[in-house]
Short mmCIF file of C-alpha atoms and ligand atoms in Angstrom, two decimals:
data_model
loop_
_atom_site.label_atom_id
_atom_site.label_comp_id
_atom_site.label_asym_id
_atom_site.label_seq_id
_atom_site.Cartn_x
_atom_site.Cartn_y
_atom_site.Cartn_z
CA MET V 1 -0.39 -0.26 0.11
CA MET V 2 2.52 2.98 0.58
CA ASN V 3 6.30 2.79 -0.41
CA LEU V 4 8.77 5.14 0.16
CA SER V 5 10.92 4.18 -2.34
CA LYS V 6 9.07 5.57 -5.61
CA LYS V 7 9.42 8.83 -7.28
CA ILE V 8 7.78 11.42 -5.30
CA GLY V 9 4.37 12.22 -7.48
CA ILE V 10 3.06 15.51 -5.04
CA VAL V 11 2.46 16.54 -2.28
CA PHE V 12 -0.56 17.18 -0.16
CA CYS V 13 -1.54 19.10 3.06
CA PHE V 14 -4.51 16.24 4.67
CA LEU V 15 -6.62 19.26 6.89
CA PHE V 16 -6.00 22.66 4.70
CA ALA V 17 -5.67 22.12 1.93
CA VAL V 18 -2.17 22.60 0.38
CA THR V 19 -0.81 21.54 -3.04
CA LEU V 20 2.90 21.79 -5.03
CA PHE V 21 3.16 19.67 -8.47
CA VAL V 22 5.84 18.06 -9.75
CA GLY V 23 5.48 17.70 -14.02
CA CYS V 24 7.06 15.72 -16.04
CA GLY V 25 7.47 15.48 -20.23
CA GLY V 26 4.16 17.13 -21.16
CA VAL V 27 2.56 16.09 -17.14
CA SER V 28 1.38 17.83 -15.39
CA GLY V 29 -0.01 18.30 -12.12
CA LYS V 30 -3.58 19.86 -11.96
CA THR V 31 -5.88 21.23 -8.65
CA PHE V 32 -10.47 21.78 -9.77
CA ASP V 33 -12.09 22.86 -6.69
CA ARG V 34 -15.60 22.84 -6.96
CA TYR V 35 -17.93 24.76 -3.70
CA GLY V 36 -20.95 23.57 -2.21
CA TYR V 37 -21.50 20.10 -1.38
CA PHE V 38 -21.41 19.10 1.73
CA GLY V 39 -20.94 22.40 2.72
CA THR V 40 -17.53 22.58 1.92
CA LEU V 41 -15.01 21.53 -0.70
CA THR V 42 -14.25 18.99 -2.70
CA VAL V 43 -11.20 19.05 -4.99
CA PHE V 44 -9.84 16.75 -7.50
CA ALA V 45 -5.60 16.71 -8.93
CA VAL V 46 -4.80 15.35 -11.94
CA TYR V 47 -1.90 14.72 -13.57
CA ALA V 48 -2.32 14.37 -16.99
CA ASP V 49 -0.46 15.52 -20.85
CA PHE V 50 -3.21 18.49 -20.76
CA SER V 51 -2.37 20.53 -24.35
CA ASP V 52 -3.62 17.32 -25.33
CA GLU V 53 -7.39 17.77 -26.64
CA GLU V 54 -8.21 14.42 -26.34
CA GLU V 55 -6.88 13.69 -22.18
CA ALA V 56 -7.79 17.48 -21.49
CA LYS V 57 -11.71 16.02 -22.37
CA LYS V 58 -11.61 12.93 -20.78
CA THR V 59 -10.51 14.93 -17.23
CA GLU V 60 -13.58 17.63 -17.96
CA ASP V 61 -15.69 14.32 -18.92
CA ALA V 62 -14.73 12.94 -16.24
CA ILE V 63 -15.60 15.69 -13.02
CA ALA V 64 -18.11 16.77 -14.76
CA GLU V 65 -19.64 13.18 -14.26
CA CYS V 66 -18.24 13.07 -10.50
CA GLU V 67 -20.43 16.36 -9.99
CA ALA V 68 -23.17 15.26 -10.94
CA ALA V 69 -22.52 12.63 -8.39
CA LEU V 70 -22.12 15.28 -5.94
CA GLU V 71 -25.05 17.58 -6.26
CA GLU V 72 -27.67 13.92 -6.19
CA ILE V 73 -25.50 13.15 -2.84
CA ASP V 74 -25.95 16.28 -1.69
CA LYS V 75 -29.47 15.74 -2.21
CA ALA V 76 -30.08 13.10 -0.52
CA ILE V 77 -28.29 13.63 1.99
CA GLY V 78 -27.38 16.87 2.95
CA SER V 79 -28.54 19.93 4.89
CA ALA V 80 -31.84 21.22 2.86
CA GLN V 81 -34.61 20.63 4.84
CA THR V 82 -35.97 18.30 0.78
CA SER V 83 -33.32 16.00 1.38
CA ASP V 84 -34.18 12.05 2.67
CA ILE V 85 -32.49 12.94 5.92
CA SER V 86 -33.85 16.39 6.69
CA ARG V 87 -37.15 14.86 5.91
CA PHE V 88 -36.31 12.10 8.25
CA ASN V 89 -35.46 13.91 10.99
CA ALA V 90 -38.91 16.39 10.56
CA ALA V 91 -41.08 13.10 10.24
CA ALA V 92 -43.07 11.16 13.47
CA CYS V 93 -42.32 8.67 15.26
CA GLY V 94 -43.28 5.29 13.55
CA GLU V 95 -42.71 7.40 9.91
CA THR V 96 -42.10 5.03 6.58
CA LEU V 97 -40.89 8.14 4.16
CA GLU V 98 -39.35 6.53 0.50
CA ILE V 99 -35.84 7.77 0.17
CA SER V 100 -33.08 7.40 -2.76
CA ARG V 101 -31.18 4.37 -3.71
CA ILE V 102 -28.06 6.61 -2.20
CA THR V 103 -29.59 7.38 1.05
CA TYR V 104 -30.90 3.60 0.89
CA GLU V 105 -26.57 2.82 0.32
CA LEU V 106 -25.59 4.76 2.38
CA LEU V 107 -27.79 4.53 5.08
CA GLY V 108 -27.32 0.09 4.86
CA ILE V 109 -23.29 1.00 4.92
CA ALA V 110 -23.54 3.42 8.41
CA LYS V 111 -25.22 0.11 10.17
CA ASP V 112 -22.37 -1.74 9.16
CA MET V 113 -19.53 0.67 10.81
CA TYR V 114 -22.40 0.70 13.68
CA GLU V 115 -22.51 -2.60 14.12
CA LEU V 116 -18.78 -3.80 14.03
CA THR V 117 -18.46 -0.84 16.52
CA ASN V 118 -20.89 -1.87 18.56
CA GLY V 119 -22.57 1.46 18.87
CA ALA V 120 -19.70 4.71 18.96
CA TYR V 121 -19.96 5.00 15.15
CA ASN V 122 -23.62 6.20 16.17
CA PRO V 123 -25.57 8.58 13.36
CA ALA V 124 -28.52 8.23 15.31
CA VAL V 125 -26.50 11.31 17.66
CA GLY V 126 -28.88 14.20 15.80
CA ASN V 127 -30.29 14.86 18.56
CA LEU V 128 -26.79 15.45 20.98
CA VAL V 129 -25.50 16.51 17.93
CA ASP V 130 -26.85 19.64 17.82
CA LEU V 131 -27.67 19.78 21.58
CA TRP V 132 -24.49 21.19 21.76
CA GLY V 133 -24.65 23.16 18.89
CA PHE V 134 -23.08 21.74 15.56
CA SER V 135 -25.21 20.82 13.61
CA PRO V 136 -25.14 22.23 10.27
CA ARG V 137 -27.49 24.48 11.14
CA PHE V 138 -25.17 26.09 13.05
CA GLU V 139 -22.79 26.39 10.10
CA SER V 140 -25.43 28.77 8.24
CA GLY V 141 -25.46 32.61 8.14
CA ASP V 142 -28.51 32.91 8.87
CA TYR V 143 -28.32 31.01 12.38
CA THR V 144 -31.33 31.54 14.12
CA PRO V 145 -32.33 30.52 17.84
CA ILE V 146 -35.36 27.64 17.08
CA GLU V 147 -34.73 25.21 19.86
CA PRO V 148 -35.10 25.55 23.65
CA TYR V 149 -31.34 24.53 24.22
CA ASP V 150 -30.03 26.96 22.82
CA ARG V 151 -27.77 29.28 23.51
CA GLU V 152 -26.30 32.72 22.83
CA THR V 153 -22.63 31.29 23.07
CA PRO V 154 -21.18 27.99 22.73
CA SER V 155 -21.53 26.41 25.81
CA GLN V 156 -22.21 23.11 27.61
CA PRO V 157 -25.73 22.33 27.32
CA GLU V 158 -27.71 21.66 30.58
CA GLU V 159 -27.87 18.24 31.89
CA LYS V 160 -31.29 16.98 31.19
CA TYR V 161 -30.84 17.12 28.06
CA ILE V 162 -27.76 15.43 28.43
CA LYS V 163 -29.94 12.40 30.06
CA ALA V 164 -32.95 12.65 28.23
CA PHE V 165 -31.45 12.38 24.59
CA LEU V 166 -29.03 9.45 26.26
CA SER V 167 -32.61 7.39 26.12
CA PRO V 168 -32.48 4.00 24.05
CA ALA V 169 -36.16 6.02 22.44
CA LEU V 170 -33.59 8.48 20.81
CA LEU V 171 -30.35 6.74 19.84
CA ASP V 172 -31.17 3.28 18.66
CA PHE V 173 -29.89 3.46 15.00
CA GLY V 174 -30.51 -0.43 15.71
CA GLU V 175 -33.99 0.56 15.26
CA VAL V 176 -34.41 2.95 12.16
CA ALA V 177 -35.47 -0.05 9.44
CA LEU V 178 -34.73 -0.40 5.96
CA SER V 179 -36.36 -2.21 2.70
CA GLU V 180 -37.08 -2.61 -0.62
CA ASN V 181 -39.78 -3.61 -2.87
CA GLU V 182 -40.11 -2.66 -6.72
CA ASP V 183 -41.73 1.02 -5.65
CA GLY V 184 -38.62 2.05 -4.39
CA PHE V 185 -36.22 1.99 -0.70
CA PHE V 186 -37.46 2.76 2.42
CA VAL V 187 -36.66 4.33 5.54
CA THR V 188 -38.99 4.39 8.87
CA LYS V 189 -38.43 5.74 11.48
CA PRO V 190 -38.77 4.15 15.09
CA ASN V 191 -41.26 4.48 16.83
CA GLY V 192 -39.75 5.62 20.67
CA CYS V 193 -39.91 9.31 21.22
CA VAL V 194 -38.94 10.98 24.18
CA GLU V 195 -40.80 14.39 25.96
CA ILE V 196 -39.26 17.31 27.08
CA GLU V 197 -41.35 20.05 28.39
CA GLY V 198 -44.22 18.75 26.34
CA LYS V 199 -42.00 19.17 23.18
CA ILE V 200 -41.89 16.05 20.85
CA TYR V 201 -38.41 14.70 20.38
CA THR V 202 -37.51 11.95 17.70
CA VAL V 203 -34.70 9.79 16.24
CA ASN V 204 -32.46 11.71 14.45
CA LEU V 205 -29.67 11.11 11.92
CA ASN V 206 -26.27 13.17 10.70
CA LEU V 207 -24.46 11.81 8.49
CA GLY V 208 -21.48 14.46 8.71
CA GLY V 209 -19.24 11.52 9.77
CA ILE V 210 -19.51 9.28 6.58
CA GLY V 211 -21.45 11.21 3.83
CA LYS V 212 -17.70 13.10 2.61
CA GLY V 213 -16.36 9.38 2.60
CA TYR V 214 -19.09 8.21 0.69
CA ALA V 215 -18.97 11.15 -1.93
CA ALA V 216 -15.64 10.65 -1.95
CA ASP V 217 -16.20 6.78 -2.96
CA LYS V 218 -18.35 7.43 -5.98
CA CYS V 219 -16.60 10.49 -7.32
CA ALA V 220 -13.03 8.10 -7.25
CA GLU V 221 -15.10 5.54 -9.05
CA ILE V 222 -15.60 7.23 -11.68
CA LEU V 223 -12.62 9.32 -12.63
CA SER V 224 -11.36 5.10 -12.00
CA LYS V 225 -14.38 4.27 -15.09
CA ARG V 226 -12.84 6.44 -17.50
CA GLY V 227 -9.33 5.81 -17.15
CA VAL V 228 -8.44 9.19 -15.09
CA THR V 229 -6.23 7.09 -13.02
CA LYS V 230 -3.44 10.26 -12.25
CA SER V 231 -5.81 11.78 -9.26
CA TYR V 232 -7.20 12.06 -6.04
CA VAL V 233 -10.42 13.34 -5.05
CA GLY V 234 -11.15 14.86 -1.41
CA VAL V 235 -14.14 16.01 -0.22
CA GLY V 236 -13.99 18.51 2.53
CA GLN V 237 -10.23 18.25 4.48
CA SER V 238 -10.68 14.58 5.91
CA SER V 239 -11.99 12.52 3.61
CA LEU V 240 -9.38 11.43 0.33
CA SER V 241 -9.94 8.38 -2.44
CA LEU V 242 -6.37 8.51 -4.28
CA LEU V 243 -5.44 6.70 -7.01
CA GLU V 244 -2.30 6.42 -7.86
CA GLY V 245 -1.10 8.96 -8.37
CA ASN V 246 2.54 10.45 -10.67
CA GLU V 247 3.47 6.71 -8.94
CA TYR V 248 2.24 7.48 -5.17
CA TRP V 249 0.61 10.55 -3.29
CA ARG V 250 3.06 12.53 -0.07
CA VAL V 251 -0.52 12.66 2.24
CA THR V 252 1.09 15.49 4.63
CA LEU V 253 -1.10 15.64 8.36
CA ASN V 254 -0.90 18.69 9.74
CA HIS V 255 -0.64 18.87 13.61
CA PRO V 256 -4.10 19.29 15.52
CA ARG V 257 -2.09 22.18 17.69
CA GLY V 258 -0.71 24.29 15.39
CA ARG V 259 2.59 22.67 14.67
CA GLY V 260 2.72 22.86 11.35
CA LYS V 261 3.07 19.44 9.45
CA TYR V 262 3.33 16.05 11.44
CA LEU V 263 3.26 13.58 9.89
CA THR V 264 3.64 12.76 6.01
CA VAL V 265 2.92 9.56 4.53
CA SER V 266 3.74 8.05 0.83
CA ALA V 267 0.26 6.56 -0.82
CA ALA V 268 -1.17 5.44 -3.69
CA ASN V 269 -4.33 3.61 -4.43
CA VAL V 270 -6.14 3.72 -0.87
CA ALA V 271 -8.57 6.07 1.24
CA ALA V 272 -7.39 8.14 3.51
CA SER V 273 -9.88 9.61 6.35
CA THR V 274 -9.18 11.84 9.01
CA SER V 275 -11.25 12.88 12.92
CA GLY V 276 -10.32 14.63 14.73
CA ASP V 277 -11.03 17.91 17.71
CA TYR V 278 -9.66 21.15 16.26
CA GLU V 279 -12.17 21.81 13.93
CA ARG V 280 -14.88 22.05 14.77
CA PHE V 281 -14.57 23.33 18.77
CA PHE V 282 -15.43 25.54 21.25
CA ILE V 283 -13.30 25.81 24.39
CA GLU V 284 -14.45 27.27 28.31
CA ASN V 285 -13.70 27.06 31.15
CA GLY V 286 -10.56 26.17 29.17
CA LYS V 287 -11.92 22.57 28.10
CA ARG V 288 -12.46 21.23 24.95
CA TYR V 289 -15.42 19.95 23.58
CA CYS V 290 -15.28 19.18 20.37
CA HIS V 291 -17.81 17.90 17.77
CA ILE V 292 -17.54 14.62 18.31
CA ILE V 293 -20.33 12.91 20.35
CA ASP V 294 -19.71 9.80 22.14
CA PRO V 295 -23.36 8.28 21.93
CA LYS V 296 -22.16 6.54 25.60
CA THR V 297 -21.65 9.56 27.59
CA GLY V 298 -23.89 12.26 25.00
CA ARG V 299 -21.03 14.46 26.36
CA PRO V 300 -17.71 15.15 23.31
CA THR V 301 -14.82 13.16 23.05
CA SER V 302 -11.62 13.16 24.56
CA GLY V 303 -8.22 12.43 25.22
CA THR V 304 -7.79 11.78 21.11
CA ALA V 305 -7.55 15.00 19.32
CA ALA V 306 -6.62 13.08 16.02
CA VAL V 307 -7.09 9.47 14.17
CA SER V 308 -5.64 9.22 11.03
CA MET V 309 -6.85 5.98 9.06
CA PHE V 310 -5.42 4.35 4.80
CA GLY V 311 -7.82 1.66 4.12
CA MET V 312 -10.71 0.65 3.56
CA THR V 313 -13.31 2.67 1.11
CA ALA V 314 -13.40 6.23 2.50
CA ALA V 315 -16.99 6.24 3.83
CA GLU V 316 -15.73 3.24 5.96
CA GLY V 317 -12.48 4.78 6.83
CA ASP V 318 -14.77 8.29 7.43
CA ALA V 319 -17.69 6.82 10.37
CA LEU V 320 -14.34 4.87 12.09
CA THR V 321 -12.46 7.93 11.97
CA THR V 322 -15.20 8.99 14.34
CA ALA V 323 -16.47 5.92 15.72
CA LEU V 324 -12.02 5.97 16.93
CA MET V 325 -12.31 9.49 18.45
CA CYS V 326 -14.64 8.34 20.74
CA MET V 327 -12.64 4.74 22.22
CA SER V 328 -9.93 4.57 24.04
CA ALA V 329 -6.52 4.17 23.44
CA GLU V 330 -6.16 0.51 24.24
CA ASP V 331 -10.67 0.50 23.14
CA ALA V 332 -8.79 1.97 19.69
CA ALA V 333 -6.18 -0.02 19.51
CA LYS V 334 -8.08 -3.64 20.48
CA PHE V 335 -10.63 -2.75 17.38
CA ILE V 336 -7.90 -1.92 15.17
CA ARG V 337 -6.05 -5.37 15.60
CA GLU V 338 -9.45 -7.62 16.26
CA LYS V 339 -11.85 -5.55 14.04
CA THR V 340 -9.71 -3.89 10.87
CA SER V 341 -7.15 -6.23 7.84
CA GLY V 342 -4.65 -4.28 6.53
CA VAL V 343 -5.37 -0.31 7.47
CA LYS V 344 -2.39 1.93 8.97
CA VAL V 345 -3.88 3.92 11.44
CA PHE V 346 -2.03 7.29 13.77
CA MET V 347 -3.91 8.23 16.67
CA LEU V 348 -2.78 11.30 18.58
CA ASP V 349 -3.43 11.78 21.74
CA GLU V 350 -4.49 15.12 23.17
CA GLU V 351 -2.68 15.15 26.90
CA THR V 352 0.87 13.63 25.53
CA LEU V 353 0.53 14.11 22.06
CA THR V 354 2.03 10.47 21.67
CA LEU V 355 1.33 9.64 18.22
CA ARG V 356 -0.05 5.49 18.20
CA THR V 357 0.28 3.40 15.79
CA ASN V 358 0.17 0.11 13.60
CA ALA V 359 2.47 1.79 10.48
CA ASP V 360 5.68 0.45 10.07
CA LYS V 361 8.87 3.36 10.72
CA SER V 362 9.69 2.99 6.70
CA ASP V 363 5.60 4.22 5.83
CA TYR V 364 5.61 7.57 6.92
CA GLU V 365 7.78 10.64 8.19
CA LEU V 366 7.69 12.55 10.57
CA GLY V 367 7.47 16.58 10.76
CA ASP V 368 7.32 16.98 15.39
CA GLY V 369 10.30 15.87 17.05
CA THR V 370 8.52 15.97 19.58
CA ILE V 371 6.28 12.95 19.22
CA THR V 372 7.10 9.57 20.79
CA VAL V 373 5.48 6.50 19.02
CA LEU V 374 4.11 3.75 20.54
CA ASN V 375 3.66 0.81 18.25
CA ILE V 376 0.11 -1.17 18.03
P1 ADP U 1 -15.03 16.13 9.48
O1 ADP U 1 -16.80 15.90 9.64
O2 ADP U 1 -14.13 16.61 9.44
O3 ADP U 1 -16.27 14.52 8.32
P2 ADP U 1 -15.98 13.06 11.38
O4 ADP U 1 -15.88 12.77 10.10
O5 ADP U 1 -14.84 12.86 12.25
O6 ADP U 1 -16.05 14.97 10.29
O7 ADP U 1 -17.63 13.62 11.49
C1 ADP U 1 -17.53 14.08 12.57
C2 ADP U 1 -19.19 14.58 12.66
O8 ADP U 1 -19.82 13.39 12.31
C3 ADP U 1 -20.66 15.60 13.10
O9 ADP U 1 -19.96 16.85 13.09
C4 ADP U 1 -21.08 14.78 13.83
O10 ADP U 1 -22.12 15.12 12.97
C5 ADP U 1 -21.20 13.35 13.28
N1 ADP U 1 -20.85 12.49 14.53
C6 ADP U 1 -20.34 12.97 15.79
N2 ADP U 1 -20.02 12.14 16.78
C7 ADP U 1 -21.16 10.96 15.78
C8 ADP U 1 -20.61 9.48 16.22
N3 ADP U 1 -19.79 9.33 17.74
N4 ADP U 1 -20.89 8.67 15.63
C9 ADP U 1 -21.92 9.73 13.61
N5 ADP U 1 -21.31 10.24 14.03
C10 ADP U 1 -20.91 11.30 14.65
MG1 MG U 2 -15.56 10.97 10.35
#
């Protein structure tokens, strides 16, 4: 999977994108930026001979098809009121809704990851994510407080809501039923709900921990099918699907505490995913509260500053890095050993900035000499 001895293709800074190209012959590297899907930036990077009309057109056509796919996925699972996920969240207990094939497929992958991680990855954390102030409505320019628990500034919510939203009636993703017949694809909302001061709360889904990875997989499939194979796609700053580089890609991970680059990994034909406590968070009384919620406690995770993973699909990696953030370092190491194979994981401890990894020394370069490495 990773090979440091081959020729360097490109440097890509993962989480804060910076790219640097090395061309050879008529071949040059070019990036194509597309804004607006999943409220973030999608980057396509391609090596090709763009002076060759046919090759240039092949790239443009492939990217146009990827854009159409991104639009379709965003429409299905994005934050628009008409998306399948928004409709599900607004639906009453027990309601069955028709959904797109995309949402059906993605919820199926989400179910697999929920089971594999024993519920650490749980898209039914929607109410809790909203309670802590990390759902998409807080990011939109026209945010107005609508929930009784909304607060003036980011801060810890009232305990009674955390307790109520931890109710199995709202958190059991296993109870979200998927079905398929000749008429289409369907999802049924569980019957359980919780009432707080006269207001009813039902199961709410949030696919923020898997959707961008899924989109990266779909685009990579399209690029591959159309023969645009010296390429990668990055959706947001944390989901990458790498095809062949100019032999391979160099993926640079930024330090979660702003000390520049901390890790560079050379890789090709693999998905790379990162989750961290430093992209979206607030600090109250000196304590950091990040956007990843541990479904066991109903609170933001702590202990690990960042987890990066190379391997599996981008959707799976997206979900698994989110799940690993919810586990203790020991449980995370056990999970990697027992439940995955062929993946390389890099986990950075929040307090000590110790790097825990199952990768060989030759697979990566450390950019910060103060980091201690622990093999897991
Ligand atoms: P990114 O948004 O950078 O891709 P992640 O993949 O780690 O980061 O996803 C985090 C998002 O997933 C959160 O913003 C939230 O919407 C959702 N989420 C939070 N906690 C969980 C969890 N335990 N399981 C599933 N999704 C979660
Ligand atoms: Mg994730």
